[in-house]
Short mmCIF file of C-alpha atoms (C1' of nucleotides) in Angstrom, two decimals:
data_model
loop_
_atom_site.label_atom_id
_atom_site.label_comp_id
_atom_site.label_asym_id
_atom_site.label_seq_id
_atom_site.Cartn_x
_atom_site.Cartn_y
_atom_site.Cartn_z
CA MET F 66 94.28 123.54 136.58
CA GLY F 67 95.86 125.42 133.71
CA ARG F 68 99.12 127.21 134.02
CA ALA F 69 99.24 130.87 134.83
CA PRO F 70 99.36 133.19 131.84
CA CYS F 71 102.69 134.76 131.04
CA CYS F 72 101.24 138.22 131.26
CA ASP F 73 98.11 140.09 132.24
CA LYS F 74 96.00 139.55 129.17
CA ALA F 75 93.68 142.37 130.11
CA ASN F 76 96.40 144.96 130.12
CA VAL F 77 98.37 144.04 127.05
CA LYS F 78 97.87 145.44 123.61
CA LYS F 79 97.22 143.04 120.78
CA GLY F 80 97.25 143.36 117.06
CA PRO F 81 99.63 145.07 114.69
CA TRP F 82 102.63 146.87 116.06
CA SER F 83 102.85 150.60 115.60
CA PRO F 84 106.04 152.22 114.29
CA GLU F 85 106.51 153.78 117.72
CA GLU F 86 106.37 150.41 119.43
CA ASP F 87 108.78 148.99 116.91
CA ALA F 88 111.19 151.82 117.45
CA THR F 89 111.02 151.51 121.22
CA LEU F 90 111.63 147.80 121.18
CA LYS F 91 114.36 147.94 118.59
CA ALA F 92 116.21 150.77 120.26
CA TYR F 93 116.17 149.05 123.61
CA ILE F 94 117.32 145.67 122.38
CA GLU F 95 120.04 147.13 120.22
CA LYS F 96 121.34 149.00 123.20
CA HIS F 97 120.76 146.59 126.05
CA GLY F 98 119.93 143.25 124.54
CA THR F 99 116.97 141.26 125.70
CA GLY F 100 118.40 140.73 129.13
CA GLY F 101 117.46 137.11 128.81
CA ASN F 102 113.97 137.82 130.01
CA TRP F 103 111.34 138.58 127.44
CA ILE F 104 108.54 138.59 129.96
CA ALA F 105 110.03 141.45 131.93
CA LEU F 106 111.21 143.39 128.92
CA PRO F 107 108.00 145.16 127.91
CA GLN F 108 107.50 146.49 131.42
CA LYS F 109 111.05 147.78 131.46
CA ILE F 110 110.54 149.81 128.35
CA GLY F 111 106.94 150.77 128.92
CA LEU F 112 105.33 148.71 126.22
CA LYS F 113 101.91 147.31 126.85
CA ARG F 114 102.79 144.11 125.11
CA CYS F 115 103.19 140.53 126.11
CA GLY F 116 106.81 139.45 126.37
CA LYS F 117 106.22 136.71 123.90
CA SER F 118 104.79 139.20 121.49
CA CYS F 119 107.93 141.32 121.84
CA ARG F 120 110.11 138.32 121.21
CA LEU F 121 108.16 137.37 118.12
CA ARG F 122 108.20 140.90 116.79
CA TRP F 123 111.93 141.12 117.25
CA LEU F 124 112.74 137.73 115.80
CA ASN F 125 110.41 137.91 112.85
CA TYR F 126 110.57 141.52 111.91
CA LEU F 127 112.87 143.88 113.76
CA ARG F 128 116.16 142.08 114.11
CA PRO F 129 118.84 142.89 111.58
CA ASN F 130 119.32 141.14 108.27
CA ILE F 131 115.81 139.85 107.98
CA LYS F 132 114.73 139.11 104.44
CA HIS F 133 111.10 139.22 103.47
CA GLY F 134 109.54 137.79 100.36
CA GLY F 135 111.34 137.12 97.12
CA PHE F 136 112.25 133.53 97.72
CA SER F 137 114.68 132.26 95.14
CA GLU F 138 114.40 129.03 93.25
CA GLU F 139 117.30 127.69 95.25
CA GLU F 140 115.58 128.56 98.49
CA ASP F 141 112.46 126.87 97.20
CA ASN F 142 114.42 123.72 96.56
CA ILE F 143 116.05 123.76 99.94
CA ILE F 144 112.73 124.26 101.66
CA CYS F 145 111.17 121.45 99.68
CA SER F 146 114.03 119.10 100.30
CA LEU F 147 114.09 119.75 103.97
CA TYR F 148 110.34 119.56 104.27
CA ILE F 149 110.39 116.19 102.61
CA SER F 150 113.18 115.14 104.91
CA ILE F 151 112.16 116.50 108.26
CA GLY F 152 108.64 117.76 107.90
CA SER F 153 107.39 121.04 109.28
CA ARG F 154 110.34 121.82 111.48
CA TRP F 155 110.34 125.38 110.30
CA SER F 156 112.95 126.60 112.72
CA ILE F 157 115.39 123.99 111.46
CA ILE F 158 114.60 124.79 107.88
CA ALA F 159 114.96 128.48 108.61
CA ALA F 160 118.36 127.84 110.12
CA GLN F 161 119.57 126.82 106.68
CA LEU F 162 118.32 129.97 105.04
CA PRO F 163 120.09 132.99 106.49
CA GLY F 164 117.83 135.96 106.91
CA ARG F 165 114.69 133.91 106.75
CA THR F 166 112.46 133.35 109.72
CA ASP F 167 110.59 130.22 110.52
CA ASN F 168 107.36 132.15 110.34
CA ASP F 169 108.20 133.46 106.90
CA ILE F 170 109.07 130.04 105.61
CA LYS F 171 106.00 128.53 107.16
CA ASN F 172 103.80 131.14 105.54
CA TYR F 173 105.60 130.79 102.25
CA TRP F 174 105.15 127.07 102.28
CA ASN F 175 101.51 127.19 103.23
CA THR F 176 100.54 129.91 100.80
CA ARG F 177 102.82 129.42 97.85
CA LEU F 178 105.08 126.43 97.70
CA LYS F 179 102.52 123.84 98.60
CA LYS F 180 100.24 125.10 95.92
CA LYS F 181 103.02 125.60 93.48
CA LEU F 182 104.30 122.11 93.90
CA LEU F 183 101.14 120.18 94.40
CA GLY F 184 98.56 122.24 92.63
CA LYS F 185 95.99 120.78 90.39
CA GLN F 186 97.44 122.13 87.20
CA ARG F 187 99.20 119.04 85.91
CA LYS F 188 99.57 117.42 82.62
CA GLN F 189 97.71 114.19 82.22
CA GLN F 190 100.78 112.94 80.48
CA GLN F 191 102.92 113.80 83.46
CA ALA F 192 100.49 112.09 85.75
CA GLN F 193 100.84 109.02 83.65
CA GLN F 194 104.59 109.32 83.80
CA SER F 195 104.31 109.61 87.52
CA ARG F 196 102.36 106.43 87.72
CA ARG F 197 104.90 104.68 85.55
CA ALA F 198 107.71 106.00 87.65
CA ALA F 199 105.96 104.95 90.81
CA SER F 200 105.45 101.54 89.35
CA SER F 201 109.10 101.12 88.51
CA LEU F 202 110.06 102.42 91.90
CA LYS F 203 107.70 100.00 93.48
CA GLN F 204 109.47 97.20 91.68
CA GLU F 205 112.75 98.56 92.89
CA MET F 206 111.49 98.72 96.43
CA ILE F 207 110.26 95.17 96.22
CA LYS F 208 113.74 94.13 95.21
CA ARG F 209 115.14 96.04 98.11
CA SER F 210 112.66 94.46 100.42
CA GLU F 211 114.04 91.15 99.37
CA SER F 212 117.44 92.46 100.25
CA ALA F 213 115.98 93.52 103.55
CA ALA F 214 114.95 89.97 104.15
CA ASN F 215 118.54 88.98 103.63
CA PHE F 216 119.55 91.61 106.06
CA ALA F 217 117.40 89.92 108.65
CA ASN F 218 119.77 87.01 108.45
CA LEU F 219 122.50 89.00 110.08
CA PRO F 220 123.48 87.82 113.52
CA VAL F 221 120.92 88.59 116.13
CA GLY F 222 121.76 91.79 117.87
CA PHE F 223 123.90 93.05 115.03
CA VAL F 224 121.92 96.21 114.98
CA ASN F 225 120.65 97.10 118.33
CA GLN F 226 123.35 95.68 120.51
CA ASN F 227 126.14 97.70 119.08
CA PRO F 228 127.12 100.89 120.84
CA TYR F 229 125.76 104.07 119.46
CA TRP F 230 127.63 105.39 116.52
CA ALA F 231 129.95 102.48 116.58
CA PRO F 232 133.14 103.83 115.04
CA GLU F 233 134.23 100.59 113.49
CA LEU F 234 131.23 100.32 111.24
CA PRO F 235 131.34 101.76 107.78
CA VAL F 236 128.95 104.57 107.17
CA ALA F 237 128.22 106.36 103.98
CA VAL F 238 125.58 108.97 103.40
CA PRO F 239 125.12 110.39 99.94
CA MET F 240 124.37 114.10 100.00
CA VAL F 241 124.75 116.99 97.69
CA ASN F 242 126.97 119.95 98.24
CA TYR F 243 124.89 123.02 98.75
CA GLN F 244 127.19 125.24 96.77
CA THR F 245 128.61 123.04 94.09
CA HIS F 246 125.53 120.83 93.73
CA GLU F 247 127.91 117.97 93.25
CA PRO F 248 127.03 114.62 94.69
CA GLN F 249 129.12 113.98 97.71
CA LEU F 250 129.44 110.91 99.82
CA ILE F 251 129.88 111.41 103.48
CA LYS F 252 131.87 108.48 104.66
CA ASP F 253 133.33 109.64 107.90
CA GLN F 254 131.32 109.94 111.05
CA ALA F 255 132.49 113.44 111.77
CA SER F 256 131.03 114.66 108.53
CA ILE F 257 127.79 112.87 109.14
CA LYS F 258 127.70 114.23 112.60
CA ASN F 259 128.22 117.70 111.25
CA MET F 260 125.52 117.20 108.71
CA LEU F 261 123.13 116.04 111.37
CA ILE F 262 124.01 118.96 113.55
CA LYS F 263 123.24 121.21 110.68
CA LEU F 264 119.89 119.57 110.37
CA GLY F 265 119.16 120.71 113.85
CA GLY F 266 120.91 118.31 116.12
CA ARG F 267 123.15 118.86 119.04
CA PHE F 268 125.74 116.53 120.41
CA SER F 269 126.21 115.82 124.01
CA ALA F 270 129.97 115.80 123.96
CA ASP F 271 130.64 119.23 122.63
CA ASN F 272 127.16 120.61 123.03
CA THR F 273 127.51 122.19 119.65
CA THR F 274 124.50 124.14 118.62
CA THR F 275 123.13 124.41 115.18
CA THR F 276 124.98 126.91 113.09
CA THR F 277 123.34 129.07 110.52
CA THR F 278 126.42 130.53 109.03
CA ASN F 279 127.99 127.58 107.35
CA THR F 280 128.59 128.04 103.69
CA ASN F 281 129.21 124.50 102.67
CA PHE F 282 126.14 122.82 103.96
CA LEU F 283 125.38 119.46 102.54
CA TYR F 284 121.73 119.23 101.94
CA PRO F 285 119.59 116.27 101.07
CA VAL F 286 119.33 115.75 97.38
CA ASP F 287 116.32 117.45 96.00
CA ILE F 288 113.92 114.93 94.64
CA SER F 289 113.07 117.43 91.99
CA SER F 290 116.56 117.17 90.63
CA SER F 291 116.15 113.65 89.42
CA SER F 292 114.15 112.69 86.42
CA SER F 293 111.01 110.70 86.78
CA SER F 294 112.53 107.63 85.29
CA ASP F 295 115.83 107.92 86.98
CA HIS F 296 115.26 108.18 90.68
CA GLN F 297 118.37 107.65 92.65
CA PHE F 298 117.98 105.85 95.87
CA TYR F 299 119.71 107.07 98.95
CA GLN F 300 120.12 110.57 97.76
CA ASN F 301 118.04 111.82 100.59
CA PRO F 302 118.00 111.15 104.30
CA ILE F 303 114.68 109.54 103.68
CA ASP F 304 116.37 107.08 101.42
CA VAL F 305 119.08 106.52 103.91
CA LEU F 306 116.38 105.60 106.31
CA THR F 307 114.32 103.67 103.90
CA CYS F 308 115.95 100.30 104.03
CA THR F 309 115.14 98.71 107.28
CA SER F 310 114.13 95.28 108.16
CA ALA F 311 115.68 94.31 111.37
CA PRO F 312 116.32 91.00 113.05
CA ASN F 313 113.81 89.81 115.59
CA ASN F 314 111.00 91.61 113.81
CA ASN F 315 112.13 94.87 115.21
CA ILE F 316 110.72 97.81 113.38
CA TYR F 317 113.09 100.63 112.74
CA ALA F 318 111.79 103.92 111.60
CA ALA F 319 112.97 107.35 110.85
CA ASP F 320 111.33 108.77 113.87
CA GLN F 321 113.53 106.49 115.86
CA PHE F 322 116.37 107.99 113.99
CA ALA F 323 115.23 111.42 114.90
CA SER F 324 114.55 110.48 118.47
CA THR F 325 117.67 108.51 119.08
CA HIS F 326 119.81 109.83 121.82
CA TYR F 327 123.29 109.95 120.53
CA ASP F 328 126.18 109.85 122.89
CA ALA F 329 129.28 111.06 121.17
CA ASN F 330 131.40 109.18 123.64
CA ASN F 331 129.86 105.89 122.64
CA ASN F 332 128.57 105.34 126.08
CA GLY F 333 125.68 103.35 124.83
CA GLY F 334 122.95 105.83 125.39
CA GLY F 335 121.08 106.67 128.50
CA SER F 336 122.71 110.03 128.61
CA SER F 337 120.71 112.84 130.03
CA SER F 338 122.75 115.31 128.06
CA PRO F 339 121.38 117.19 125.14
CA THR F 340 121.05 114.82 122.32
CA MET F 341 121.92 114.77 118.73
CA PHE F 342 118.38 115.08 117.59
CA GLN F 343 117.22 117.27 120.32
CA GLY F 344 116.05 119.76 117.82
CA LEU F 345 114.09 117.19 115.98
CA ASP F 346 112.78 115.54 119.05
CA ASP F 347 111.62 118.56 120.94
CA HIS F 348 108.00 118.08 120.22
CA ASN F 349 107.48 114.45 120.73
CA ASN F 350 103.78 114.89 120.65
CA ASN F 351 103.93 116.78 117.46
CA LEU F 352 104.39 113.78 115.31
CA GLN F 353 104.28 115.19 111.89
CA ALA F 354 107.90 115.12 110.90
CA ASP F 355 108.63 111.96 112.77
CA HIS F 356 105.72 110.33 111.14
CA HIS F 357 106.52 111.92 107.92
CA LEU F 358 109.74 110.04 108.01
CA SER F 359 108.65 106.87 109.63
CA GLU F 360 105.81 106.54 107.24
CA LEU F 361 108.29 106.33 104.47
CA VAL F 362 110.52 103.93 106.23
CA VAL F 363 108.94 101.22 108.23
CA TYR F 364 108.81 97.89 106.57
CA GLY F 365 108.89 95.34 109.29
CA ASN F 366 106.41 92.63 108.51
CA ASP F 367 104.16 94.78 106.43
CA PHE F 368 105.81 95.01 103.07
CA PRO F 369 102.68 95.18 100.96
CA HIS F 370 101.31 97.99 103.01
CA GLN F 371 104.53 99.87 102.82
CA HIS F 372 104.68 99.45 99.12
CA GLN F 373 101.29 101.05 98.81
CA GLN F 374 102.47 103.91 100.89
CA LEU F 375 105.57 104.22 98.83
CA ASP F 376 103.43 104.41 95.76
CA GLY F 377 101.84 107.45 97.21
CA PHE F 378 105.11 108.94 98.27
CA TYR F 379 106.79 108.57 94.97
CA GLN F 380 103.77 109.93 93.20
CA ALA F 381 103.93 112.92 95.45
CA ALA F 382 107.66 113.14 94.97
CA GLU F 383 107.14 113.01 91.28
CA THR F 384 104.70 115.82 91.55
CA LEU F 385 107.31 117.79 93.37
CA ASN F 386 109.63 116.99 90.56
CA ASN F 387 107.31 118.27 87.94
CA GLY F 388 106.38 121.28 89.91
CA SER F 389 109.73 122.47 91.11
CA THR F 390 111.90 121.92 88.12
CA GLY F 391 109.74 123.94 85.85
CA THR F 392 110.06 121.35 83.15
CA SER F 393 106.39 121.19 82.49
CA THR F 394 105.42 121.86 78.95
CA THR F 395 101.67 121.73 79.23
CA SER F 396 99.23 121.44 82.03
CA ALA F 397 96.52 119.02 82.84
CA GLU F 398 94.70 117.73 85.84
CA SER F 399 96.81 115.56 88.05
CA GLU F 400 95.50 112.80 90.15
CA ILE F 401 98.05 113.62 92.73
CA SER F 402 97.04 115.91 95.48
CA TRP F 403 98.49 117.19 98.66
CA GLY F 404 96.45 114.57 100.36
CA ASP F 405 98.82 112.00 99.00
CA ILE F 406 101.53 113.27 101.20
CA ASN F 407 99.25 113.83 104.11
CA SER F 408 98.07 110.31 103.86
CA LEU F 409 101.63 109.23 104.18
CA VAL F 410 102.18 111.36 107.15
CA TYR F 411 99.21 110.54 109.24
CA SER F 412 98.06 107.08 108.40
CA THR F 413 96.80 104.76 111.05
CA GLN F 414 99.60 102.39 110.26
CA MET F 415 102.03 105.13 110.88
CA VAL F 416 100.68 105.89 114.29
CA SER F 417 100.84 102.26 115.11
CA ASP F 418 104.40 102.11 113.95
CA TYR F 419 105.26 105.17 115.90
CA GLU F 420 103.90 103.76 119.07
CA THR F 421 105.79 100.58 118.47
CA CYS F 422 108.93 102.49 117.81
CA GLN F 423 108.51 104.51 120.94
CA GLN F 424 108.88 101.28 122.81
CA ARG F 425 111.90 100.08 120.92
CA ILE F 426 114.60 102.62 121.14
CA PRO F 427 117.02 102.06 118.29
CA THR F 428 120.42 103.45 117.61
CA VAL F 429 121.56 106.00 115.14
CA HIS F 430 124.31 103.67 114.23
CA SER F 431 121.84 100.97 113.42
CA VAL F 432 120.11 103.08 110.85
CA PHE F 433 123.30 103.92 109.11
CA ALA F 434 124.61 100.43 109.45
CA GLU F 435 121.53 99.18 107.70
CA SER F 436 121.90 101.82 105.08
CA THR F 437 125.43 100.73 104.56
CA TYR F 438 124.32 97.16 104.34
CA PHE F 439 122.15 98.06 101.43
CA GLY F 440 125.11 99.17 99.47
CA LEU F 441 125.33 102.88 99.69
CA LYS F 442 127.94 103.92 97.24
"C1'" DA U 170 82.68 150.82 90.00
"C1'" DA U 171 81.11 147.64 93.34
"C1'" DT U 172 81.30 143.41 95.47
"C1'" DA U 173 82.92 138.83 96.51
"C1'" DA U 174 86.49 135.66 96.75
"C1'" DA U 175 91.15 134.55 97.19
"C1'" DT U 176 95.57 135.42 98.91
"C1'" DG U 177 99.39 136.78 101.90
"C1'" DC U 178 101.24 137.53 106.13
"C1'" DA U 179 101.70 139.35 110.87
"C1'" DA U 180 100.41 138.04 115.11
"C1'" DC U 181 98.36 135.14 118.51
"C1'" DC U 182 97.55 130.70 120.93
"C1'" DG U 183 98.69 126.91 123.37
"C1'" DC U 184 101.65 123.14 124.06
"C1'" DC U 185 106.09 121.31 125.29
"C1'" DC U 186 110.79 121.68 126.83
"C1'" DT U 187 114.52 123.38 129.63
"C1'" DC U 188 116.19 125.71 133.40
"C1'" DC U 189 116.52 126.78 138.03
"C1'" DG U 190 115.38 127.34 142.82
"C1'" DT A 188 112.96 115.37 142.83
"C1'" DC A 189 109.50 118.56 141.93
"C1'" DG A 190 107.16 122.44 140.28
"C1'" DG A 191 106.97 127.05 138.42
"C1'" DA A 192 108.64 130.38 135.01
"C1'" DG A 193 110.28 131.52 130.73
"C1'" DG A 194 111.56 130.37 126.01
"C1'" DG A 195 110.71 128.15 121.69
"C1'" DC A 196 107.98 126.17 118.38
"C1'" DG A 197 104.21 124.78 115.12
"C1'" DG A 198 99.50 125.57 114.10
"C1'" DT A 199 95.93 128.74 113.49
"C1'" DT A 200 93.52 133.06 113.11
"C1'" DG A 201 92.20 137.43 111.45
"C1'" DC A 202 92.80 141.29 108.78
"C1'" DA A 203 94.59 143.97 104.87
"C1'" DT A 204 95.38 143.66 100.18
"C1'" DT A 205 94.81 141.85 95.64
"C1'" DT A 206 92.30 139.66 92.06
"C1'" DA A 207 88.22 138.07 89.80
"C1'" DT A 208 83.48 138.67 88.51
#
DNA sequence: AATAAATGCAACCGCCCTCCG
DNA sequence: TCGGAGGGCGGTTGCATTTAT
C-alpha cells in the first residue's frame, strides 16, 4: 500500500507559476513566514497548489537574494571540486554558494559544466598527456599501496578500536583557503570538524547546522589547479581518504567516512543523536556520492583492480584539469568521456565494497589516522 | 523563412528521513 | 515502539527558447 498523497492531486494546479500566484505566495511568506507547514499553506492563502510546489517555488525562485545564471569561474571550480568530493549532493554544494539553489546548480552541472569539462573536444596531445599522467600516478599509487601494506603491520585494532575522533592522534588535512587560495593544513580537530560541518555535517554535541555564510571556507583543492604532471596527493578529501589498507583485511572506504556516526564527546559511537555526516548520509540508498568516494578509495585486497579504477579516475580528473583551467591551446578528440567517471561511481566492485562497508562500521578517526600515517604534511 | 534539433531550466515525482503523537 | 505526516532531496520530465540546417 502506497502512502497517501500530500495533497489532492485532482484539485491542484500544475505547471508554470503565474505572476499572481508568485505575488500571493511571496507576500504571505514575507509577512507571516511559512508557519512551518507547507502543506497547509496553499489552502490558507487560496492557492490551488501543492504545498511542496509552494515550497519549491519559494526556495528556488521567490526567496530573497537568489541568483540565477551567470556562474563565475570560481563557482565552477567550487562546484567541480565538491562534486568530485561528495558527488551529487546538490544541497550541500549549494550551501557553499550563497544565492545559488540546489536546483540551479544541478541544472547548471547537467547542462553546462559536465559538457564543458568532459566534452569531446579535446586535444589528442592532451589525451596523451593524460595517459602519461595517469601512468605516473598509477606508479605513485602502487608505491602508496606498498606503504599501505606496511600500515597493515600496525597493531591489530589500531584503527577500529580507538574511540571516535580520538583526540590524542595527530590529524592533518590539507585544504585550500577559499579566499586566499593558499594551501592550508588543518591540523587541529576543531578545524577539521568545522570543515566537515561546512561540507554538510552536523555534530551531535552542539547540533551545529551547516552554515552558508562563512567567508573563510576551506574547500577541497581543485584538481584543475594542479598540472597534469604535478598532481599533489592529499589535496582533496578524496586523497585524504585514498590511503586505506587496514589490519585484519578490513576495507575502509569513503562512504564509511561519510556514514560514520561521530560523537563529539568521544563516546565511541552508538549515539542516536544527529551525526556529523548526517547531511551526507541522509540518502543511504542513494549511493552515488558514497560510491563516488568509495570507488576511489577502497584498496583492501584488490590492489590491481583499484589501480585500474584509479587510472580511470585520474584520466577523468585530468580531463577536468584541461577543461576547467582553460589552458587548452587546441582541440582534439579525447578518449576520456563522462563514462569514465560513471564507471568509477557505479562499478560492480564498488557495490560490493559498499555492501561490505555497510557491515563494517569504521570510525572517522580511523580514516584520518590512516591519512596521517601516510605522511600528510 | 521554415523546420528540426539542441539546449536550458522550472517544475514535478517519488523516495527517504525526521518529527511527533 | 510504531506509524503517519510533513519536509528535504536528487532524479527526471516537459516545455519554451535558441541554434543549426
